[in-house]
Amino acid sequence: MSTFPLDVLTEILCRLPVDCVLRCRCISRTWWALIDSEEFAKLHVKYSVKTNSNLGVMLRKVDYFEYGKRCFYSLDFDSLNSRVVTPKELTNPLMSCEINTKILGSCNGLLLISNTVDEIALWNPSTRKYKKIPVVGITENHVHVHVNFGFGYDVTNDDYKVVRIVQFPGTEKDSFHSDVKVFSLRSSCWRQVEEEVSYYLRYEDQPGTYLNGSLHWIASAKMERPGNKLEPLIVAFDLGTEKWGLFPRPLILIRVSL
């Protein structure tokens, strides 16, 4: 087995389901180092996306009276073809008997999870590995403070990033201020985003949707108040350039029967 070409072995392992790959780590130290490497993880994700394999969904069951039920479940899409479907129970690293853990974003099999705005972590449910994100305090003392998160992959800089957006009312009517920070997994630190977002995110605690290197939120041109009918916009944050922009809204087609 030691003379088996490493490149051929890598190509074979890339085609296996995640659970099988993880079990293969026990074969030898060489296999363990290969499978745990960053390069192999990228190849496995690339092949999975290309072949639409290793896809699944995360479920959460909450029981306010029982600690053991406060956990996540994973379900492979391939298993949906079976007559009996059994979700696999997972224990998340932030599990608490007092607070429900939320999913704030997902990308390439990684999840951004949170109990509170001061307790967040990146978690790989397949390998059970996780990394707690250092806490960044919110200095604003306004009553109406909106906090939104997003998580995605920066293709340009080969880096995973967490985005935190804090918005609060301004001194003038319908005005607002924003504080945007980005956490880089590669540098393991937070950084202030210089360009201020000029759009107000309409839904508090609504995670950003990751697509093609950008995070997207539903927003408005100004702060919403009861009774206001503002046009919904889709604002996008490019994780590579860390610039804001508007994403074209999809056209709504209505079929009229004559």
mmCIF file of C-alpha atoms in Angstrom:
data_model
loop_
_atom_site.group_PDB
_atom_site.id
_atom_site.type_symbol
_atom_site.label_atom_id
_atom_site.label_comp_id
_atom_site.label_asym_id
_atom_site.label_seq_id
_atom_site.Cartn_x
_atom_site.Cartn_y
_atom_site.Cartn_z
ATOM 1 C CA MET A 1 0.000 0.000 0.000
ATOM 2 C CA SER A 2 2.954 2.303 0.630
ATOM 3 C CA THR A 3 3.961 2.097 -3.053
ATOM 4 C CA PHE A 4 0.480 3.085 -4.254
ATOM 5 C CA PRO A 5 0.746 6.372 -6.226
ATOM 6 C CA LEU A 6 -0.444 9.234 -4.021
ATOM 7 C CA ASP A 7 -2.126 11.102 -6.863
ATOM 8 C CA VAL A 8 -4.162 8.024 -7.831
ATOM 9 C CA LEU A 9 -5.102 7.458 -4.186
ATOM 10 C CA THR A 10 -6.267 11.066 -3.931
ATOM 11 C CA GLU A 11 -8.458 10.706 -7.015
ATOM 12 C CA ILE A 12 -10.060 7.560 -5.584
ATOM 13 C CA LEU A 13 -10.714 9.057 -2.164
ATOM 14 C CA CYS A 14 -12.266 12.183 -3.717
ATOM 15 C CA ARG A 15 -15.012 10.002 -5.139
ATOM 16 C CA LEU A 16 -16.004 8.414 -1.830
ATOM 17 C CA PRO A 17 -18.749 9.637 0.531
ATOM 18 C CA VAL A 18 -17.595 11.743 3.463
ATOM 19 C CA ASP A 19 -18.196 9.031 6.064
ATOM 20 C CA CYS A 20 -16.127 6.522 4.096
ATOM 21 C CA VAL A 21 -13.297 9.019 3.637
ATOM 22 C CA LEU A 22 -13.172 9.723 7.369
ATOM 23 C CA ARG A 23 -12.966 6.020 8.163
ATOM 24 C CA CYS A 24 -10.045 5.686 5.764
ATOM 25 C CA ARG A 25 -7.960 7.968 7.989
ATOM 26 C CA CYS A 26 -7.394 5.008 10.300
ATOM 27 C CA ILE A 27 -5.481 3.029 7.664
ATOM 28 C CA SER A 28 -2.152 4.797 8.123
ATOM 29 C CA ARG A 29 -0.518 8.054 9.112
ATOM 30 C CA THR A 30 -0.009 8.870 5.431
ATOM 31 C CA TRP A 31 -3.696 8.469 4.694
ATOM 32 C CA TRP A 32 -4.595 10.491 7.790
ATOM 33 C CA ALA A 33 -2.316 13.378 6.755
ATOM 34 C CA LEU A 34 -3.655 13.308 3.197
ATOM 35 C CA ILE A 35 -7.335 13.318 4.156
ATOM 36 C CA ASP A 36 -6.876 16.012 6.811
ATOM 37 C CA SER A 37 -4.970 18.311 4.451
ATOM 38 C CA GLU A 38 -6.507 21.527 3.158
ATOM 39 C CA GLU A 39 -5.721 20.556 -0.436
ATOM 40 C CA PHE A 40 -7.691 17.304 -0.206
ATOM 41 C CA ALA A 41 -10.665 19.087 1.369
ATOM 42 C CA LYS A 42 -10.769 21.476 -1.599
ATOM 43 C CA LEU A 43 -10.565 18.617 -4.098
ATOM 44 C CA HIS A 44 -13.329 16.678 -2.356
ATOM 45 C CA VAL A 45 -15.625 19.716 -2.311
ATOM 46 C CA LYS A 46 -14.846 20.467 -5.959
ATOM 47 C CA TYR A 47 -15.673 16.921 -7.032
ATOM 48 C CA SER A 48 -18.853 16.854 -4.921
ATOM 49 C CA VAL A 49 -20.101 20.073 -6.509
ATOM 50 C CA LYS A 50 -19.200 18.875 -10.000
ATOM 51 C CA THR A 51 -21.032 15.549 -9.606
ATOM 52 C CA ASN A 52 -23.835 16.758 -7.284
ATOM 53 C CA SER A 53 -22.772 14.146 -4.747
ATOM 54 C CA ASN A 54 -22.308 14.260 -0.971
ATOM 55 C CA LEU A 55 -25.241 16.645 -0.721
ATOM 56 C CA GLY A 56 -27.406 16.818 2.377
ATOM 57 C CA VAL A 57 -29.631 18.919 4.548
ATOM 58 C CA MET A 58 -29.369 19.973 8.188
ATOM 59 C CA LEU A 59 -32.398 19.656 10.455
ATOM 60 C CA ARG A 60 -32.898 20.966 13.960
ATOM 61 C CA LYS A 61 -35.246 19.631 16.594
ATOM 62 C CA VAL A 62 -35.899 21.737 19.669
ATOM 63 C CA ASP A 63 -37.432 20.512 22.896
ATOM 64 C CA TYR A 64 -37.571 23.272 25.499
ATOM 65 C CA PHE A 65 -37.995 20.777 28.331
ATOM 66 C CA GLU A 66 -35.324 18.247 27.434
ATOM 67 C CA TYR A 67 -31.631 19.010 26.952
ATOM 68 C CA GLY A 68 -30.940 15.916 24.863
ATOM 69 C CA LYS A 69 -33.319 16.954 22.084
ATOM 70 C CA ARG A 70 -31.631 20.306 21.524
ATOM 71 C CA CYS A 71 -29.419 19.148 18.656
ATOM 72 C CA PHE A 72 -28.991 18.923 14.882
ATOM 73 C CA TYR A 73 -29.652 16.103 12.444
ATOM 74 C CA SER A 74 -28.093 15.479 9.048
ATOM 75 C CA LEU A 75 -29.868 13.821 6.146
ATOM 76 C CA ASP A 76 -28.171 12.742 2.901
ATOM 77 C CA PHE A 77 -30.099 13.436 -0.276
ATOM 78 C CA ASP A 78 -29.192 9.984 -1.602
ATOM 79 C CA SER A 79 -30.991 8.363 1.336
ATOM 80 C CA LEU A 80 -34.296 9.969 0.284
ATOM 81 C CA ASN A 81 -34.678 7.216 -2.303
ATOM 82 C CA SER A 82 -34.843 4.624 0.466
ATOM 83 C CA ARG A 83 -38.101 3.407 1.953
ATOM 84 C CA VAL A 84 -36.888 4.199 5.461
ATOM 85 C CA VAL A 85 -35.153 7.537 6.048
ATOM 86 C CA THR A 86 -33.280 7.964 9.333
ATOM 87 C CA PRO A 87 -31.615 11.326 10.029
ATOM 88 C CA LYS A 88 -28.241 11.149 11.738
ATOM 89 C CA GLU A 89 -28.082 12.933 15.081
ATOM 90 C CA LEU A 90 -25.251 15.415 15.587
ATOM 91 C CA THR A 91 -24.112 17.201 18.717
ATOM 92 C CA ASN A 92 -23.121 20.766 17.947
ATOM 93 C CA PRO A 93 -20.209 22.301 19.899
ATOM 94 C CA LEU A 94 -22.309 25.199 21.221
ATOM 95 C CA MET A 95 -25.103 23.021 22.582
ATOM 96 C CA SER A 96 -26.798 24.676 25.552
ATOM 97 C CA CYS A 97 -29.741 23.773 27.737
ATOM 98 C CA GLU A 98 -30.823 27.415 27.849
ATOM 99 C CA ILE A 99 -30.327 28.789 24.318
ATOM 100 C CA ASN A 100 -31.210 27.366 20.903
ATOM 101 C CA THR A 101 -28.264 27.202 18.543
ATOM 102 C CA LYS A 102 -28.950 28.919 15.208
ATOM 103 C CA ILE A 103 -27.362 28.440 11.795
ATOM 104 C CA LEU A 104 -26.144 31.812 10.490
ATOM 105 C CA GLY A 105 -24.678 30.572 7.230
ATOM 106 C CA SER A 106 -23.286 27.606 5.324
ATOM 107 C CA CYS A 107 -20.669 27.110 2.632
ATOM 108 C CA ASN A 108 -18.804 24.047 1.307
ATOM 109 C CA GLY A 109 -19.981 21.856 4.162
ATOM 110 C CA LEU A 110 -19.044 24.365 6.887
ATOM 111 C CA LEU A 111 -21.647 25.967 9.153
ATOM 112 C CA LEU A 112 -21.601 29.256 11.024
ATOM 113 C CA ILE A 113 -23.548 28.608 14.221
ATOM 114 C CA SER A 114 -24.474 30.868 17.108
ATOM 115 C CA ASN A 115 -26.139 30.883 20.508
ATOM 116 C CA THR A 116 -25.934 34.679 20.915
ATOM 117 C CA VAL A 117 -24.228 37.518 19.035
ATOM 118 C CA ASP A 118 -21.340 37.017 21.464
ATOM 119 C CA GLU A 119 -20.980 33.254 20.956
ATOM 120 C CA ILE A 120 -20.420 32.055 17.403
ATOM 121 C CA ALA A 121 -18.352 29.265 15.865
ATOM 122 C CA LEU A 122 -17.441 27.670 12.551
ATOM 123 C CA TRP A 123 -18.314 23.993 12.559
ATOM 124 C CA ASN A 124 -17.700 21.094 10.193
ATOM 125 C CA PRO A 125 -20.451 18.537 10.986
ATOM 126 C CA SER A 126 -18.667 15.835 8.962
ATOM 127 C CA THR A 127 -15.358 15.933 10.830
ATOM 128 C CA ARG A 128 -16.835 17.307 14.090
ATOM 129 C CA LYS A 129 -14.107 19.965 14.091
ATOM 130 C CA TYR A 130 -14.968 23.534 15.058
ATOM 131 C CA LYS A 131 -13.404 26.906 15.733
ATOM 132 C CA LYS A 132 -14.907 29.473 18.075
ATOM 133 C CA ILE A 133 -14.853 33.004 16.692
ATOM 134 C CA PRO A 134 -13.436 35.626 19.083
ATOM 135 C CA VAL A 135 -16.070 37.954 20.502
ATOM 136 C CA VAL A 136 -16.346 41.501 19.152
ATOM 137 C CA GLY A 137 -18.471 43.688 21.391
ATOM 138 C CA ILE A 138 -21.246 45.950 20.106
ATOM 139 C CA THR A 139 -20.527 49.452 21.384
ATOM 140 C CA GLU A 140 -23.833 51.021 20.364
ATOM 141 C CA ASN A 141 -26.384 51.350 23.179
ATOM 142 C CA HIS A 142 -29.437 52.042 21.010
ATOM 143 C CA VAL A 143 -32.615 50.117 21.810
ATOM 144 C CA HIS A 144 -33.301 49.249 18.167
ATOM 145 C CA VAL A 145 -30.073 47.619 17.038
ATOM 146 C CA HIS A 146 -30.173 45.115 14.184
ATOM 147 C CA VAL A 147 -27.425 42.503 13.986
ATOM 148 C CA ASN A 148 -27.015 40.345 10.887
ATOM 149 C CA PHE A 149 -24.378 37.779 9.999
ATOM 150 C CA GLY A 150 -23.180 36.141 6.831
ATOM 151 C CA PHE A 151 -20.650 33.452 5.957
ATOM 152 C CA GLY A 152 -19.028 32.481 2.686
ATOM 153 C CA TYR A 153 -15.898 31.696 0.695
ATOM 154 C CA ASP A 154 -13.653 34.393 -0.772
ATOM 155 C CA VAL A 155 -12.517 32.805 -4.038
ATOM 156 C CA THR A 156 -10.081 35.612 -4.841
ATOM 157 C CA ASN A 157 -8.066 35.302 -1.628
ATOM 158 C CA ASP A 158 -8.802 31.618 -0.875
ATOM 159 C CA ASP A 159 -10.304 32.486 2.498
ATOM 160 C CA TYR A 160 -13.503 31.882 4.443
ATOM 161 C CA LYS A 161 -15.046 35.031 5.905
ATOM 162 C CA VAL A 162 -17.679 35.891 8.495
ATOM 163 C CA VAL A 163 -19.481 39.216 8.066
ATOM 164 C CA ARG A 164 -21.242 41.006 10.925
ATOM 165 C CA ILE A 165 -23.487 43.991 10.204
ATOM 166 C CA VAL A 166 -24.772 46.180 13.043
ATOM 167 C CA GLN A 167 -27.332 48.856 12.104
ATOM 168 C CA PHE A 168 -28.935 51.429 14.394
ATOM 169 C CA PRO A 169 -31.128 54.565 14.001
ATOM 170 C CA GLY A 170 -29.570 57.918 13.109
ATOM 171 C CA THR A 171 -30.431 61.363 14.411
ATOM 172 C CA GLU A 172 -32.608 62.289 11.418
ATOM 173 C CA LYS A 173 -35.902 60.653 10.504
ATOM 174 C CA ASP A 174 -35.529 57.315 8.704
ATOM 175 C CA SER A 175 -31.728 57.643 8.777
ATOM 176 C CA PHE A 176 -29.416 54.951 10.089
ATOM 177 C CA HIS A 177 -25.768 54.087 10.649
ATOM 178 C CA SER A 178 -23.990 50.815 10.003
ATOM 179 C CA ASP A 179 -20.951 49.084 11.436
ATOM 180 C CA VAL A 180 -19.592 46.271 9.277
ATOM 181 C CA LYS A 181 -16.802 43.931 10.350
ATOM 182 C CA VAL A 182 -15.250 40.923 8.593
ATOM 183 C CA PHE A 183 -13.578 37.960 10.257
ATOM 184 C CA SER A 184 -10.958 36.201 8.147
ATOM 185 C CA LEU A 185 -10.447 32.523 8.916
ATOM 186 C CA ARG A 186 -6.968 32.672 7.382
ATOM 187 C CA SER A 187 -5.752 35.569 9.565
ATOM 188 C CA SER A 188 -8.040 34.637 12.492
ATOM 189 C CA CYS A 189 -8.941 38.237 13.258
ATOM 190 C CA TRP A 190 -11.691 40.833 12.740
ATOM 191 C CA ARG A 191 -11.278 43.829 10.461
ATOM 192 C CA GLN A 192 -13.382 46.955 9.981
ATOM 193 C CA VAL A 193 -14.922 47.441 6.518
ATOM 194 C CA GLU A 194 -14.273 51.011 5.421
ATOM 195 C CA GLU A 195 -17.133 51.289 2.924
ATOM 196 C CA GLU A 196 -20.403 51.809 4.795
ATOM 197 C CA VAL A 197 -23.465 50.037 3.460
ATOM 198 C CA SER A 198 -26.019 52.622 2.314
ATOM 199 C CA TYR A 199 -28.959 50.188 2.476
ATOM 200 C CA TYR A 200 -30.978 49.106 5.486
ATOM 201 C CA LEU A 201 -31.348 45.360 5.957
ATOM 202 C CA ARG A 202 -35.059 44.730 6.319
ATOM 203 C CA TYR A 203 -35.046 41.563 8.423
ATOM 204 C CA GLU A 204 -33.155 41.317 11.688
ATOM 205 C CA ASP A 205 -31.297 38.057 12.357
ATOM 206 C CA GLN A 206 -31.723 37.065 8.690
ATOM 207 C CA PRO A 207 -28.430 35.419 7.583
ATOM 208 C CA GLY A 208 -26.905 36.487 4.310
ATOM 209 C CA THR A 209 -27.358 34.113 1.371
ATOM 210 C CA TYR A 210 -24.075 33.060 -0.218
ATOM 211 C CA LEU A 211 -23.883 32.874 -4.021
ATOM 212 C CA ASN A 212 -20.949 33.215 -6.437
ATOM 213 C CA GLY A 213 -18.549 34.781 -3.967
ATOM 214 C CA SER A 214 -21.012 37.299 -2.506
ATOM 215 C CA LEU A 215 -23.471 37.497 0.391
ATOM 216 C CA HIS A 216 -26.987 38.782 -0.261
ATOM 217 C CA TRP A 217 -29.677 40.362 1.927
ATOM 218 C CA ILE A 218 -33.121 41.897 1.365
ATOM 219 C CA ALA A 219 -32.791 45.623 2.036
ATOM 220 C CA SER A 220 -34.381 49.059 1.614
ATOM 221 C CA ALA A 221 -33.020 52.438 0.580
ATOM 222 C CA LYS A 222 -33.786 53.832 4.048
ATOM 223 C CA MET A 223 -34.807 52.643 7.480
ATOM 224 C CA GLU A 224 -38.240 51.018 7.570
ATOM 225 C CA ARG A 225 -40.914 52.157 9.980
ATOM 226 C CA PRO A 226 -44.460 50.864 10.626
ATOM 227 C CA GLY A 227 -46.730 51.828 7.745
ATOM 228 C CA ASN A 228 -43.907 52.490 5.293
ATOM 229 C CA LYS A 229 -44.117 50.747 1.944
ATOM 230 C CA LEU A 230 -40.566 50.697 0.681
ATOM 231 C CA GLU A 231 -39.379 48.898 -2.420
ATOM 232 C CA PRO A 232 -37.440 45.743 -1.502
ATOM 233 C CA LEU A 233 -33.918 45.599 -2.863
ATOM 234 C CA ILE A 234 -31.268 42.876 -2.945
ATOM 235 C CA VAL A 235 -27.947 44.164 -1.636
ATOM 236 C CA ALA A 236 -24.777 42.138 -2.219
ATOM 237 C CA PHE A 237 -21.431 42.164 -0.414
ATOM 238 C CA ASP A 238 -18.503 40.894 -2.485
ATOM 239 C CA LEU A 239 -16.243 38.855 -0.192
ATOM 240 C CA GLY A 240 -13.235 39.393 -2.470
ATOM 241 C CA THR A 241 -13.350 43.163 -2.921
ATOM 242 C CA GLU A 242 -15.412 43.794 0.257
ATOM 243 C CA LYS A 243 -17.557 46.238 -1.696
ATOM 244 C CA TRP A 244 -21.336 46.699 -1.636
ATOM 245 C CA GLY A 245 -23.644 46.682 -4.623
ATOM 246 C CA LEU A 246 -27.187 45.982 -5.757
ATOM 247 C CA PHE A 247 -28.157 42.603 -7.174
ATOM 248 C CA PRO A 248 -30.805 42.641 -9.931
ATOM 249 C CA ARG A 249 -34.150 41.412 -8.700
ATOM 250 C CA PRO A 250 -35.660 38.443 -10.564
ATOM 251 C CA LEU A 251 -38.524 39.186 -12.883
ATOM 252 C CA ILE A 252 -41.914 37.974 -11.708
ATOM 253 C CA LEU A 253 -43.732 36.347 -14.614
ATOM 254 C CA ILE A 254 -47.514 36.131 -14.378
ATOM 255 C CA ARG A 255 -49.386 33.817 -16.703
ATOM 256 C CA VAL A 256 -52.729 35.219 -17.781
ATOM 257 C CA SER A 257 -55.297 32.821 -19.209
ATOM 258 C CA LEU A 258 -57.397 34.317 -22.007
#
